[in-house]
Coordinates of C-alpha atoms and ligand atoms in Angstrom, one line a residue:
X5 CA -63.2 22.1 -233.6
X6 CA -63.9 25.2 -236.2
X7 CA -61.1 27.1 -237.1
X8 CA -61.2 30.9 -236.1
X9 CA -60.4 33.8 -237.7
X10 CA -60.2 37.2 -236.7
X11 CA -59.7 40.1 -239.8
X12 CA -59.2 43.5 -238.8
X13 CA -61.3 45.7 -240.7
X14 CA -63.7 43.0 -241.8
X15 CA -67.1 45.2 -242.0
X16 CA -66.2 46.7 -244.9
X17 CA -64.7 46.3 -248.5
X18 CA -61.6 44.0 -248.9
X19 CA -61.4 42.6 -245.3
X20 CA -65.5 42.0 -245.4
X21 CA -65.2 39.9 -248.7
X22 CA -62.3 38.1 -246.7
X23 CA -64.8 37.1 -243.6
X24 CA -67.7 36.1 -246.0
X25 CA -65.1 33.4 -248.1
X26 CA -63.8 32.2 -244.7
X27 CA -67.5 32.1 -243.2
X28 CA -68.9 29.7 -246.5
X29 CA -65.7 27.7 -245.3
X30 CA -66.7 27.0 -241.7
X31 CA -64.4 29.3 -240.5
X32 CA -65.5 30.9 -236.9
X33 CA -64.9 34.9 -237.7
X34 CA -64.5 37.3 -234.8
X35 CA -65.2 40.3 -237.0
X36 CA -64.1 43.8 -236.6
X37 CA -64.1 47.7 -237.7
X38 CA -65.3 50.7 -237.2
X39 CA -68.7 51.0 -239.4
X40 CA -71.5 51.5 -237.1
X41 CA -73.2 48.4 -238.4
X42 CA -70.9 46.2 -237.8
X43 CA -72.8 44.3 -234.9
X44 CA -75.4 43.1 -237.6
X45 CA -72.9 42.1 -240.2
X46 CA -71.9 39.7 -237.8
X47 CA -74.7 38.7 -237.2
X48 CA -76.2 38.2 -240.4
X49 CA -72.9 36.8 -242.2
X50 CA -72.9 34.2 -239.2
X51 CA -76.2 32.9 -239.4
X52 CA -75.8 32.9 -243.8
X53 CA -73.3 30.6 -243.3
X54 CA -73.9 28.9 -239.8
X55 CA -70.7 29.9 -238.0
X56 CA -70.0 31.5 -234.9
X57 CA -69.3 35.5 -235.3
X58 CA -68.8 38.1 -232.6
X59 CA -67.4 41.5 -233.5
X60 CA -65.6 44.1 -231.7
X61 CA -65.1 48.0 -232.8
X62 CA -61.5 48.1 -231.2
X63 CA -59.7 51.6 -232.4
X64 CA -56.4 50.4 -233.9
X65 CA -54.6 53.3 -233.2
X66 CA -55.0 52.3 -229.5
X67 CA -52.2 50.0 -228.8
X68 CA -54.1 48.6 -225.7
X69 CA -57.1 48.4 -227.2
X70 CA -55.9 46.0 -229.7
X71 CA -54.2 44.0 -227.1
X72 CA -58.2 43.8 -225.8
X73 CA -59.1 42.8 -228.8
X74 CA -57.1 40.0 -229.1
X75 CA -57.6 38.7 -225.4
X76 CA -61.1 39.3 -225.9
X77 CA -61.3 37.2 -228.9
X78 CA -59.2 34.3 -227.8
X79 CA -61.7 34.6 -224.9
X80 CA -64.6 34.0 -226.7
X81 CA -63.6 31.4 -228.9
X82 CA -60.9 29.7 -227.7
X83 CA -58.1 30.4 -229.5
X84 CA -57.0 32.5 -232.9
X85 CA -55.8 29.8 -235.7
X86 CA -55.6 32.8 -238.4
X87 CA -55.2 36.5 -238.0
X88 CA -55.6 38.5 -241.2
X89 CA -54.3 42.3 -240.6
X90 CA -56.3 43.9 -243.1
X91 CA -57.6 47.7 -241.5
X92 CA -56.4 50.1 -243.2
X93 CA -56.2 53.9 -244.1
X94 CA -55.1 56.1 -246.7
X95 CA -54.2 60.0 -247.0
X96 CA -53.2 61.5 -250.6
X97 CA -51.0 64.5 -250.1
X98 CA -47.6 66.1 -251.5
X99 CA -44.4 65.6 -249.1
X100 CA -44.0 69.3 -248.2
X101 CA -47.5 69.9 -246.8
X102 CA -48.2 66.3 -245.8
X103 CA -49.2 66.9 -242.1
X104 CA -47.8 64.5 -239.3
X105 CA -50.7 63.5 -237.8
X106 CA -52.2 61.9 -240.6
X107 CA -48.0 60.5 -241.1
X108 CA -48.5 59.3 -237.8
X109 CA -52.0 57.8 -237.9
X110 CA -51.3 56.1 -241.3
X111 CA -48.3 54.3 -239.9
X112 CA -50.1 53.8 -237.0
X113 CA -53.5 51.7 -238.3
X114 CA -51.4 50.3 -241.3
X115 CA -48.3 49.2 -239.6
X116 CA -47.9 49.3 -236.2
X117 CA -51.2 47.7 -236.0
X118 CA -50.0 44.6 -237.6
X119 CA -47.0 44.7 -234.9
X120 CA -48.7 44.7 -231.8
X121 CA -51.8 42.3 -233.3
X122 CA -49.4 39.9 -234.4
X123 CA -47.2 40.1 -230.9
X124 CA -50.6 40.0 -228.9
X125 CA -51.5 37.0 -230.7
X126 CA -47.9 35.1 -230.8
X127 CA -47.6 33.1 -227.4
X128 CA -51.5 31.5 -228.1
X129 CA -50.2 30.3 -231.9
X130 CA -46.9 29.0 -230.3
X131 CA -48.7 27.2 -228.0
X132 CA -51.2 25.6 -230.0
X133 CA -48.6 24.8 -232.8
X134 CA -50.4 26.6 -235.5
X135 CA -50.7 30.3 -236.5
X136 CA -51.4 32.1 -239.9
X137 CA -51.0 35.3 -239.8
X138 CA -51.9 37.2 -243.2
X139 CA -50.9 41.0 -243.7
X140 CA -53.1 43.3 -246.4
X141 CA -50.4 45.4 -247.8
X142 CA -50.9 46.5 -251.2
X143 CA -48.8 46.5 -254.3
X144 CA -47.3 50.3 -252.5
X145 CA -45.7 47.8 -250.8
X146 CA -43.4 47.2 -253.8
X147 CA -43.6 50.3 -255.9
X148 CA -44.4 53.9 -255.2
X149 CA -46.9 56.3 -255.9
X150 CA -46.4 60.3 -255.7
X151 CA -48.3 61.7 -252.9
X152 CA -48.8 58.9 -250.9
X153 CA -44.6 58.9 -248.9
X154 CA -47.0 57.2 -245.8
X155 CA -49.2 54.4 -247.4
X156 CA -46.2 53.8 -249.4
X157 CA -43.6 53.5 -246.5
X158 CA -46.0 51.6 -244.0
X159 CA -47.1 48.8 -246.6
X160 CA -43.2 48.7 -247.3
X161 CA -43.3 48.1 -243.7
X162 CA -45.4 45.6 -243.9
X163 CA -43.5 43.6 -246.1
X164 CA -40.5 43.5 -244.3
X165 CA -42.3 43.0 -240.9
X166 CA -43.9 39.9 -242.8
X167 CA -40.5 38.5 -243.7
X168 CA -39.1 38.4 -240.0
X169 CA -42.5 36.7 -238.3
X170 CA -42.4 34.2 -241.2
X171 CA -38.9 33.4 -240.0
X172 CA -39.3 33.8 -236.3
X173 CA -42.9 31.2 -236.0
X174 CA -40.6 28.7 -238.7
X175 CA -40.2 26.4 -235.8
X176 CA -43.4 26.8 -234.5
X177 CA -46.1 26.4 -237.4
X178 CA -46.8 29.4 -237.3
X179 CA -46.9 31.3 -241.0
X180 CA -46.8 34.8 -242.2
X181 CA -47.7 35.8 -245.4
X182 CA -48.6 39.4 -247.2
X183 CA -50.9 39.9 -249.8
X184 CA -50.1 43.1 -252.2
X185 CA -53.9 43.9 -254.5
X186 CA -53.5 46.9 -257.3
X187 CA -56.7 48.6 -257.4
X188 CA -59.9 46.8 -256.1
X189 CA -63.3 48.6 -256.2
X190 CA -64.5 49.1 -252.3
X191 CA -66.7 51.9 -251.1
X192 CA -63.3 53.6 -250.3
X193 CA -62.0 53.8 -254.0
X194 CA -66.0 54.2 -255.8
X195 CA -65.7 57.5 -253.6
X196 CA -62.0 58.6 -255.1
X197 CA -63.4 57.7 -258.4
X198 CA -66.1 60.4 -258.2
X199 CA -64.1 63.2 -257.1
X200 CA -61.3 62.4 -258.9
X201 CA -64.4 62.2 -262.7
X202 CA -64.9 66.5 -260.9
X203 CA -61.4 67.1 -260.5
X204 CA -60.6 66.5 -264.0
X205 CA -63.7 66.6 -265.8
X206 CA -63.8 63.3 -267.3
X207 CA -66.6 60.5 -267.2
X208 CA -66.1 57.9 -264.2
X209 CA -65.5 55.1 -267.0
X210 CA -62.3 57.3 -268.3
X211 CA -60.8 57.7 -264.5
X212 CA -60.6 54.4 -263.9
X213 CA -59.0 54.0 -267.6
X214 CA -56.8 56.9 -267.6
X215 CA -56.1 57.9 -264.2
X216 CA -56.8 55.1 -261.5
X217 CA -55.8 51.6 -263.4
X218 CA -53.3 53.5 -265.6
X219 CA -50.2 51.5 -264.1
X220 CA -52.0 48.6 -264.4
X221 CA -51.5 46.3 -267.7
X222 CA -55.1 44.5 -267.2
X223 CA -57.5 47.6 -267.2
X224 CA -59.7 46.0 -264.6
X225 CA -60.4 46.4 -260.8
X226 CA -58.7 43.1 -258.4
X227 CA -61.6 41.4 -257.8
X228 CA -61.9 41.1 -253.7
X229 CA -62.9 37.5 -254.3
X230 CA -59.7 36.6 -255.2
X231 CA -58.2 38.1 -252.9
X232 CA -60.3 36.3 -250.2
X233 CA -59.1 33.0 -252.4
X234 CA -55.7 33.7 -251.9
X235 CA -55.9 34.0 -248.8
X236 CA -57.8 30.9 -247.6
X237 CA -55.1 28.9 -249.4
X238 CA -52.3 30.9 -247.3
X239 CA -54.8 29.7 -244.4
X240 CA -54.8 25.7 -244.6
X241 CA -53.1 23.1 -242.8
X242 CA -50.9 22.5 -245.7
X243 CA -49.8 25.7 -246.8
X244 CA -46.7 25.4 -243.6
X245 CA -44.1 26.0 -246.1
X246 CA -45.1 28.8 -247.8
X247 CA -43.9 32.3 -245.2
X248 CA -42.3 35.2 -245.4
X249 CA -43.3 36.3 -249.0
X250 CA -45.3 39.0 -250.7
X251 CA -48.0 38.0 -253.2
X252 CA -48.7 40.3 -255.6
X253 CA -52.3 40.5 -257.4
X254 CA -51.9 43.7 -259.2
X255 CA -52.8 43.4 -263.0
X256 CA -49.5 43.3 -264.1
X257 CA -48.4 47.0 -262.4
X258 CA -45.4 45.4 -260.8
X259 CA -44.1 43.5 -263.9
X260 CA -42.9 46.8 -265.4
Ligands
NAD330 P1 -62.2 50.1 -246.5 O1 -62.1 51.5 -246.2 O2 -63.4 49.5 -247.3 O3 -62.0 49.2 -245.2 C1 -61.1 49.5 -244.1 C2 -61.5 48.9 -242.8 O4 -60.6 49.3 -241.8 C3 -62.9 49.4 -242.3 O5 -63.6 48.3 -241.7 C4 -62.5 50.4 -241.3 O6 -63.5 50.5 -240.2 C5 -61.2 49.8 -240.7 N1 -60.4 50.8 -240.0 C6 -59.9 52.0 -240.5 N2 -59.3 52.7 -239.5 C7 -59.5 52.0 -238.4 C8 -59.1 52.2 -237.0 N3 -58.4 53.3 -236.6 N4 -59.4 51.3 -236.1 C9 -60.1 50.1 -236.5 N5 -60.5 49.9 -237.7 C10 -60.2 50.8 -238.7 O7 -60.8 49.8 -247.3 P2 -60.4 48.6 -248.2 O8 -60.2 49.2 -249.6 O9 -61.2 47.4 -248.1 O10 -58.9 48.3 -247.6 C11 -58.6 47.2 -246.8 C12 -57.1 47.0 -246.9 O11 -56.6 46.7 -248.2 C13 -56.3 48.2 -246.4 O12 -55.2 47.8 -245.6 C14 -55.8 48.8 -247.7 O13 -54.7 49.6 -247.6 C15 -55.6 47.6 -248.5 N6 -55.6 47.8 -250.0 C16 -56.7 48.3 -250.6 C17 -56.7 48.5 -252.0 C18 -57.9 49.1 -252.7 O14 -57.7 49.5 -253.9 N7 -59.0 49.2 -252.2 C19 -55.5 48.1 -252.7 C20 -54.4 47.6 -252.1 C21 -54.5 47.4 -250.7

């Protein structure tokens, strides 16, 4: 029987790049997000790579709704072997004006998310005596940024949320590991990248130089590729030792 995989966030940038590697691996791949499209990603990236997709548009800030989403996909394929937490948000803003509700969605799609996903999904993994559950937190995880006190405090969140499931599913199989990227080019950060070329009136090629990979040593975007890489090794069979820990792919931000 196929392995399946369910990423959050998987019809676009990072978490789409993740579903296509696991797809040309014979994973089954419930897919999921909010692009409007998302119905024919599925679709097509299923029949590419002859795998069973479904998709579902679940709003993560609805606790319930991803309690759906995970009942929903267990009940269409079976089971969840792998659930990568990948959706995710961001809001730039200084402390002082930083308004709660985006505080409070932030938190709320890029941590609590994780929570209740990997809570929904916990008794199923127990049962079937495996479970790989793979968190997207970023390398905000491990070092701040000004302006960003809730991307920064949720992917810390992360981190430490992944620590105490890779303890708790020890007896059980079941694995939890997070993966921490510096800068990687999806539709999300090609649009900062423009407005940030206005905002100070420099070419694109010099923001991503000066301003956006400047705390990175290797003046290149992550590639999402090997991100996707990293994580179908956290995936396999024999990867039951390796839980509770933070990988960092950042370009060498974090060795400073
Ligand atoms: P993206 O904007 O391309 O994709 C985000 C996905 O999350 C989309 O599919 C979107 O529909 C989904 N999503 C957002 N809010 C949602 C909600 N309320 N309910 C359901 N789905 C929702 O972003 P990306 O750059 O691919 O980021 C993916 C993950 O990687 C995020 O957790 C992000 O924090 C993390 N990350 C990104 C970078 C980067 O440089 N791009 C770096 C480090 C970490």
């Amino acid at each position: 029987m196929k392995k399946v995989a369910l990423i959050t966030g998987s019809t676009s940038g990072i978490g789409k790049s993740i579903a296509i590697a696991f797809a040309e691996s014979g994973y089954d791949i419930m897919f999921h997000g909010l692009e409007k499209n998302g119905p024919e990603i599925a679709a097509k990236i299923g029949e590419e790579y002859s795998v069973k997709t479904y998709f579902s548009n679940a709003n993560l800030k609805d606790q319930e709704a991803i309690n759906i989403l995970i009942a929903e996909t267990i009940k269409e394929f079976g089971k969840i072997d792998i659930l990568i937490n990948n959706a995710g948000i961001q809001y730039v803003s200084k402390v002082e004006e930083f308004p709660l509700d985006k505080w409070n969605d932030i938190i709320a799609v890029n941590l609590t998310s994780a929570f209740v996903a990997s809570r929904a999904v916990w008794p199923s993994m127990k049962k079937n005596g495996f479970g790989r559950i793979i968190n997207i937190s970023s390398v905000h995880g491990i070092r701040a940024s000004e302006y960003k006190s809730a991307y920064v405090s949720a992917k810390h969140g992360v981190i430490g949320l992944t620590k105490v499931l890779g303890l708790e599913g020890a007896a059980d199989n079941i694995t939890c590991n997070s993966i921490c990227p510096g800068y990687v080019k999806t539709p999300l950060v090609e649009g900062q990248i423009r407005d940030q070329a206005k905002a100070h009136g420099l070419s694109e090629e010099e923001v991503i130089k000066q301003v956006m990979l400047k705390k990175q040593a290797v003046k290149e975007f992550i590639p999402e590729k090997k991100i996707a890489e990293l994580a179908l090794f956290l995936a396999k069979e024999d990867s039951s030792a390796i839980t509770g820990s933070a990988y960092v792919l950042d370009g060498g931000w974090s060795a400073q």
